[in-house]
Amino acid sequence: MRGHNAALVLGLLRAAGEEGVSRLELAERTGLTPQAVSKITTRLRADGLAAEAGRRASTGGKPRTVLRLVPGARHAVGIHLDRDEITCVLADLAGRPVAVRRAPLDFGGGAEAVLDAVAHEVAGLRAAAGGPPVLGAGVACPGPLDHAAGVLRRVTGAPRWDGFPLRDAVAERLGLPVVLDKDTNAAALGLGRAPGDGGASFAYLHLGTGLGAGLVLGGGLHRGPHTGAGEFGHQVLQLDGPRCGCGRRGCVEALCLAAVARGDLPAAARVLGVAAANLVELLDVERVVLGGRTVLAHPERFRDGVAEVLAEHAALRGRPGAASGGGPQAVPEVPVALARGGSRAVADGAAELVLSELFR
C-alpha cells in the first residue's frame, strides 16, 4: 500500500508538470490524509524525485508550498527492435528523450547477435548521457509474444524466436529490470499519456516492415487475456489475395505492403483505411493514430487516404436519432493523426513501459 500511495502521488506530480501541485491538492485528489501525503512527499524529496516549486496564493491562511517532479532524477531505457534496425532512447521521468542511438539490426539473425547489439547500444547510450540511476529497460519488438512471461512466440518472418525468453536474456546482459512488449503496444502506451494524441479509446496503427495495432480502450492499454491483441495486419481482406508471411492469403499486411512495393500509395492507404474502418466498426474507437517508417515516408498521403475511407464509412453508417426521435443522425467521423515522436514513437513507448510501473 505504501508503494501504491507513493505511485499515486508521483503520477500527480508528473501530470502537473512544471507548475507543480500543493500537498493539499495531492490529498484531495488521492483521498489520502494530509499527514500521509506529507510523509510521502518528504521521502520523495529525500530521494531527489520531488522538489519545491515556489508558493501559490491561498484563499485563506498562509500560501501553499507547491511541489514538482524532478524529471532528471532517474532515467529509463527504451529499446525498439525492428526487423532491420535497433533504436534506443534514454528518457527522463517526464518521458522526454535525453539521448538517442540507432544502428542496423538483423532481427531474424538470431538471439546472440541481437543481444550483442542491445548491450552495445545501451552501453553507448548511458556512456554518452551519464547522469542519474537507470530504473530499467523496456524492450519493444514485433509480435506475437507473451508479455507476462517475457517470451517471444512465432514472430512473422522470424520463427526461430519461438519460445525464446527475451526479457530475461536482455535483463541478464544489461543488469537491469526489463519489461517486454509488442512494438505497437509500447507506442500506444506512450501516446496514451497525451490526450491530444490519443484519447480514452484509440487505435495506433504501425506500418513499417510489417503492420500491427496497439489498442487503448477506456483509457487503458488492451493486450487481451493471452497478450495477443492487436495482430491487426493479419485480418484477411481478400480470400484469394497474395500470400502473407503468416501463411494466409490476402492479409491486410500483405496487400498493403504489396501496394507500397509497386509504388501505388493511394491503394496502400485505401487498404489501410478499409482495415481501420473494420476496427472502428468493431471497437468504436474515438481516434486513429498512424506511425511506422512506411507511413512516415509518405505521412500526408497515408493520413489523408485513411481519413477519406473513414469519412466514407461514417457517412454510410448513419443511424436513427434516438434523443430527438426524428430523422437520421450521422455517425461522427473518426479523426486520423500522425503519431507524436515520429520514428522514435516505439522506443519512447518502450521507455514508458518502465516509467508506467513507477507512476501507475
XYZ file of C-alpha atoms in Angstrom:
360
model
C 0.000 0.000 0.000
C 2.869 2.330 0.807
C 4.313 1.847 -2.692
C 0.879 2.248 -4.259
C 0.268 5.560 -2.483
C 3.692 6.879 -3.460
C 2.950 5.941 -7.084
C -0.327 7.874 -6.918
C 1.470 10.970 -5.664
C 4.257 10.618 -8.225
C 1.706 10.271 -11.004
C 0.003 13.514 -9.986
C 3.335 15.305 -9.758
C 4.178 14.089 -13.249
C 0.826 15.213 -14.637
C 1.199 18.665 -13.043
C 4.443 19.364 -14.902
C 6.489 22.458 -14.111
C 3.533 24.221 -12.464
C 3.557 21.672 -9.666
C 0.857 20.827 -7.148
C 0.384 21.535 -3.444
C 0.204 18.922 -0.700
C -3.419 19.858 -0.026
C -4.285 19.259 -3.694
C -2.465 15.931 -3.575
C -4.501 14.898 -0.541
C -7.766 15.916 -2.215
C -7.014 14.081 -5.449
C -5.655 10.880 -3.900
C -8.044 10.599 -0.953
C -5.053 10.297 1.382
C -4.787 12.229 4.631
C -2.620 15.373 4.650
C -0.311 13.604 7.126
C 0.154 10.646 4.765
C 0.846 12.974 1.828
C 3.372 14.891 3.922
C 5.258 11.688 4.783
C 5.262 10.531 1.163
C 6.449 13.854 -0.238
C 9.171 14.061 2.422
C 10.506 10.683 1.254
C 10.258 11.722 -2.403
C 12.227 14.882 -1.716
C 14.868 12.914 0.191
C 15.193 10.582 -2.825
C 15.562 13.563 -5.140
C 12.342 12.737 -7.019
C 10.424 15.848 -5.912
C 11.352 19.444 -5.112
C 9.683 22.675 -4.071
C 8.485 24.842 -6.952
C 7.567 28.041 -5.104
C 4.389 29.067 -3.348
C 0.815 29.556 -4.518
C -1.600 32.132 -3.166
C -4.228 30.667 -0.835
C -7.852 31.691 -0.358
C -7.209 31.715 3.361
C -4.204 31.278 5.618
C -0.592 31.155 4.502
C 0.425 30.488 0.869
C 0.678 26.844 -0.121
C 4.039 25.305 -0.969
C 3.989 23.783 -4.431
C 5.905 20.596 -5.267
C 7.025 19.358 -8.666
C 8.597 16.233 -10.093
C 12.349 16.340 -10.772
C 12.457 14.758 -14.265
C 16.225 14.312 -14.317
C 16.344 12.358 -11.063
C 16.099 8.987 -12.834
C 16.296 7.615 -16.360
C 14.623 4.752 -18.226
C 15.889 2.953 -21.343
C 13.573 2.274 -24.278
C 14.652 -0.261 -26.923
C 12.856 -0.775 -30.242
C 13.931 -3.960 -32.034
C 12.701 -3.649 -35.604
C 13.441 -6.296 -38.203
C 16.397 -4.363 -39.614
C 17.146 -1.596 -37.095
C 17.569 -1.013 -33.366
C 16.570 2.317 -31.827
C 17.416 3.107 -28.205
C 16.380 6.103 -26.132
C 17.281 7.246 -22.655
C 14.250 9.045 -21.218
C 13.815 11.171 -18.106
C 10.906 10.800 -15.674
C 8.728 13.073 -17.819
C 9.251 10.691 -20.739
C 11.417 13.146 -22.655
C 14.392 11.664 -24.580
C 17.777 12.600 -23.155
C 19.795 10.612 -25.702
C 19.016 8.516 -28.799
C 21.027 5.895 -30.722
C 20.223 3.915 -33.886
C 22.052 1.076 -35.629
C 21.359 -1.604 -38.270
C 19.992 -4.907 -36.951
C 19.215 -8.342 -38.360
C 16.373 -9.421 -36.077
C 15.984 -12.679 -37.979
C 19.664 -13.478 -37.468
C 19.152 -14.989 -34.027
C 19.370 -14.168 -30.356
C 23.105 -13.807 -29.791
C 23.631 -11.098 -32.411
C 20.558 -9.194 -31.238
C 21.606 -9.344 -27.584
C 25.103 -8.132 -28.513
C 23.570 -5.190 -30.382
C 21.314 -4.328 -27.432
C 24.216 -4.399 -24.960
C 26.424 -2.294 -27.241
C 23.825 0.386 -27.985
C 22.617 0.717 -24.393
C 26.197 0.967 -23.115
C 26.868 3.744 -25.642
C 23.659 5.490 -24.692
C 24.447 5.501 -20.978
C 28.078 6.495 -21.503
C 27.091 9.475 -23.641
C 24.398 10.685 -21.242
C 25.991 9.848 -17.893
C 23.848 11.131 -15.070
C 21.355 9.583 -12.664
C 20.434 5.954 -11.944
C 18.539 3.940 -14.567
C 15.270 2.379 -13.401
C 15.178 -0.340 -16.044
C 14.757 -1.053 -19.745
C 11.666 -1.557 -21.873
C 12.040 -3.738 -24.958
C 9.553 -3.453 -27.823
C 9.658 -5.809 -30.803
C 7.395 -7.488 -33.367
C 4.872 -9.974 -32.018
C 3.254 -12.230 -31.234
C 4.746 -12.598 -27.763
C 3.810 -13.320 -24.161
C 4.104 -10.023 -22.303
C 3.574 -11.581 -18.855
C 6.201 -14.327 -19.298
C 8.587 -12.192 -21.366
C 8.762 -14.836 -24.100
C 8.570 -14.442 -27.875
C 6.242 -16.584 -29.982
C 6.322 -17.311 -33.720
C 7.201 -13.820 -34.937
C 6.090 -13.418 -38.561
C 9.137 -13.942 -40.756
C 11.359 -14.959 -37.818
C 10.044 -18.300 -36.476
C 13.371 -19.209 -34.835
C 12.489 -16.831 -31.975
C 9.530 -19.010 -30.914
C 9.770 -19.692 -27.174
C 12.862 -17.524 -26.574
C 12.857 -15.760 -23.132
C 13.946 -12.382 -24.480
C 13.045 -10.365 -21.374
C 15.252 -12.416 -19.057
C 18.068 -12.623 -21.600
C 18.179 -8.823 -22.008
C 17.963 -8.339 -18.228
C 20.987 -10.589 -17.762
C 23.000 -8.709 -20.405
C 22.133 -5.242 -19.110
C 21.948 -5.928 -15.367
C 18.647 -4.043 -15.260
C 14.985 -4.913 -14.710
C 13.361 -5.386 -18.132
C 9.779 -5.211 -19.446
C 8.956 -6.792 -22.832
C 6.006 -5.907 -25.061
C 4.987 -5.669 -28.697
C 6.163 -2.606 -30.590
C 2.584 -1.453 -31.201
C 1.594 -1.809 -27.540
C 4.615 0.176 -26.409
C 3.871 3.004 -28.831
C 0.199 3.086 -27.837
C 1.119 3.223 -24.153
C 3.400 6.206 -24.757
C 0.871 8.004 -26.946
C -1.882 7.410 -24.420
C -0.143 9.708 -21.945
C -1.052 12.736 -24.059
C -4.849 13.089 -24.530
C -4.351 15.279 -27.574
C -2.525 12.424 -29.309
C -4.786 9.620 -28.221
C -7.976 9.789 -26.204
C -9.850 7.424 -23.933
C -10.102 4.856 -26.763
C -7.869 4.909 -29.811
C -6.010 2.613 -32.182
C -2.354 3.076 -33.071
C -1.639 1.518 -36.481
C 2.030 0.841 -37.175
C 3.031 0.261 -40.798
C 6.727 -0.397 -41.183
C 8.312 -3.666 -42.257
C 5.048 -5.204 -41.002
C 1.650 -3.996 -39.833
C 0.169 -4.148 -36.344
C -2.051 -2.239 -33.926
C -1.848 -1.026 -30.355
C -5.235 -0.586 -28.693
C -6.093 1.791 -25.860
C -9.672 1.131 -24.717
C -11.334 3.085 -21.952
C -8.047 4.761 -21.082
C -6.075 1.520 -20.626
C -3.791 -0.494 -22.903
C -5.637 -3.606 -24.112
C -3.371 -6.645 -24.502
C -6.022 -9.366 -24.232
C -6.013 -12.342 -21.821
C -3.172 -14.020 -23.738
C -1.429 -10.698 -24.618
C -2.234 -11.393 -28.258
C -4.494 -8.430 -29.080
C -3.512 -6.117 -31.915
C -2.493 -8.591 -34.646
C -4.190 -6.138 -36.973
C -2.100 -6.927 -40.038
C -3.359 -10.481 -40.307
C -7.065 -9.882 -40.804
C -7.970 -11.294 -44.221
C -9.489 -8.845 -46.717
C -9.085 -10.882 -49.923
C -9.538 -14.659 -49.810
C -7.530 -15.276 -52.992
C -5.039 -12.479 -52.328
C -1.231 -12.647 -52.191
C 0.479 -14.972 -49.743
C 1.365 -13.341 -46.423
C 4.370 -14.145 -44.261
C 1.991 -15.604 -41.685
C 0.917 -18.319 -44.155
C -2.525 -16.949 -45.004
C -3.609 -15.195 -48.185
C -4.927 -11.670 -48.599
C -3.945 -10.283 -45.196
C -4.031 -6.523 -44.779
C -0.274 -6.512 -44.267
C 0.414 -8.393 -47.490
C -1.996 -6.270 -49.534
C -0.737 -3.002 -48.109
C 2.976 -3.754 -48.452
C 2.457 -5.136 -51.979
C 0.814 -1.852 -52.990
C 3.706 0.108 -51.457
C 6.236 -2.096 -53.294
C 4.650 -1.377 -56.674
C 4.514 2.350 -55.901
C 0.730 2.550 -55.626
C 0.488 4.620 -52.440
C -3.193 5.586 -52.889
C -4.071 1.871 -52.988
C -1.910 1.158 -49.924
C -3.579 3.966 -47.987
C -7.026 2.777 -49.049
C -6.345 -0.814 -47.936
C -5.105 0.512 -44.602
C -8.206 2.708 -44.373
C -10.587 -0.189 -45.067
C -8.922 -2.246 -42.343
C -9.029 0.741 -39.978
C -12.754 1.143 -40.714
C -13.289 -2.513 -39.760
C -11.507 -1.840 -36.479
C -13.573 1.279 -35.802
C -16.737 -0.685 -36.508
C -15.672 -3.473 -34.143
C -14.322 -1.424 -31.210
C -15.880 2.042 -31.634
C -12.549 3.793 -31.045
C -12.527 7.602 -30.961
C -9.329 8.190 -32.878
C -6.835 6.502 -35.222
C -3.131 7.310 -34.927
C -0.655 6.289 -37.654
C 3.044 5.531 -37.337
C 5.867 3.347 -38.659
C 8.543 4.023 -41.215
C 6.367 3.308 -44.273
C 3.787 5.819 -43.076
C 6.488 8.325 -42.144
C 7.979 8.129 -45.646
C 4.658 9.470 -47.018
C 2.834 10.815 -43.947
C 0.237 13.089 -45.556
C -0.623 10.516 -48.216
C -1.411 7.845 -45.646
C -3.122 10.175 -43.176
C -5.386 11.689 -45.826
C -6.065 8.349 -47.533
C -7.094 6.631 -44.302
C -9.152 9.658 -43.234
C -11.017 9.617 -46.560
C -12.053 5.975 -46.109
C -13.135 6.599 -42.504
C -15.192 9.600 -43.624
C -16.930 7.435 -46.240
C -17.537 4.817 -43.556
C -19.091 7.382 -41.196
C -21.354 8.724 -43.950
C -22.627 5.242 -44.753
C -23.232 4.324 -41.128
C -25.949 6.852 -40.285
C -28.403 5.743 -37.629
C -31.830 6.911 -36.407
C -31.653 9.796 -33.939
C -32.549 8.347 -30.528
C -32.701 11.526 -28.481
C -34.754 13.540 -30.942
C -36.906 10.644 -32.062
C -36.563 12.129 -35.524
C -34.533 11.781 -38.666
C -31.140 10.239 -39.369
C -28.137 11.174 -37.303
C -24.725 10.656 -38.897
C -22.067 8.678 -37.064
C -19.244 11.147 -36.260
C -16.089 10.852 -38.323
C -13.128 9.324 -36.544
C -10.131 11.697 -36.733
C -6.809 10.420 -38.065
C -3.469 11.781 -36.853
C 0.231 11.038 -37.168
C 1.955 9.704 -34.058
C 3.885 12.129 -31.912
C 7.593 11.274 -31.847
C 7.788 10.111 -35.443
C 10.336 7.331 -35.927
C 11.049 7.381 -32.189
C 7.458 6.616 -31.112
C 8.028 2.927 -30.357
C 11.314 3.471 -28.490
C 9.726 6.294 -26.472
C 6.861 3.959 -25.647
C 9.295 1.228 -24.634
C 10.773 3.597 -22.034
C 7.211 4.299 -20.878
C 6.824 0.558 -20.171
C 9.331 1.121 -17.357
C 8.058 4.530 -16.243
C 4.456 3.365 -16.041
C 5.489 0.957 -13.286
C 6.695 3.924 -11.216
C 3.665 6.159 -11.886
C 0.905 3.579 -12.121
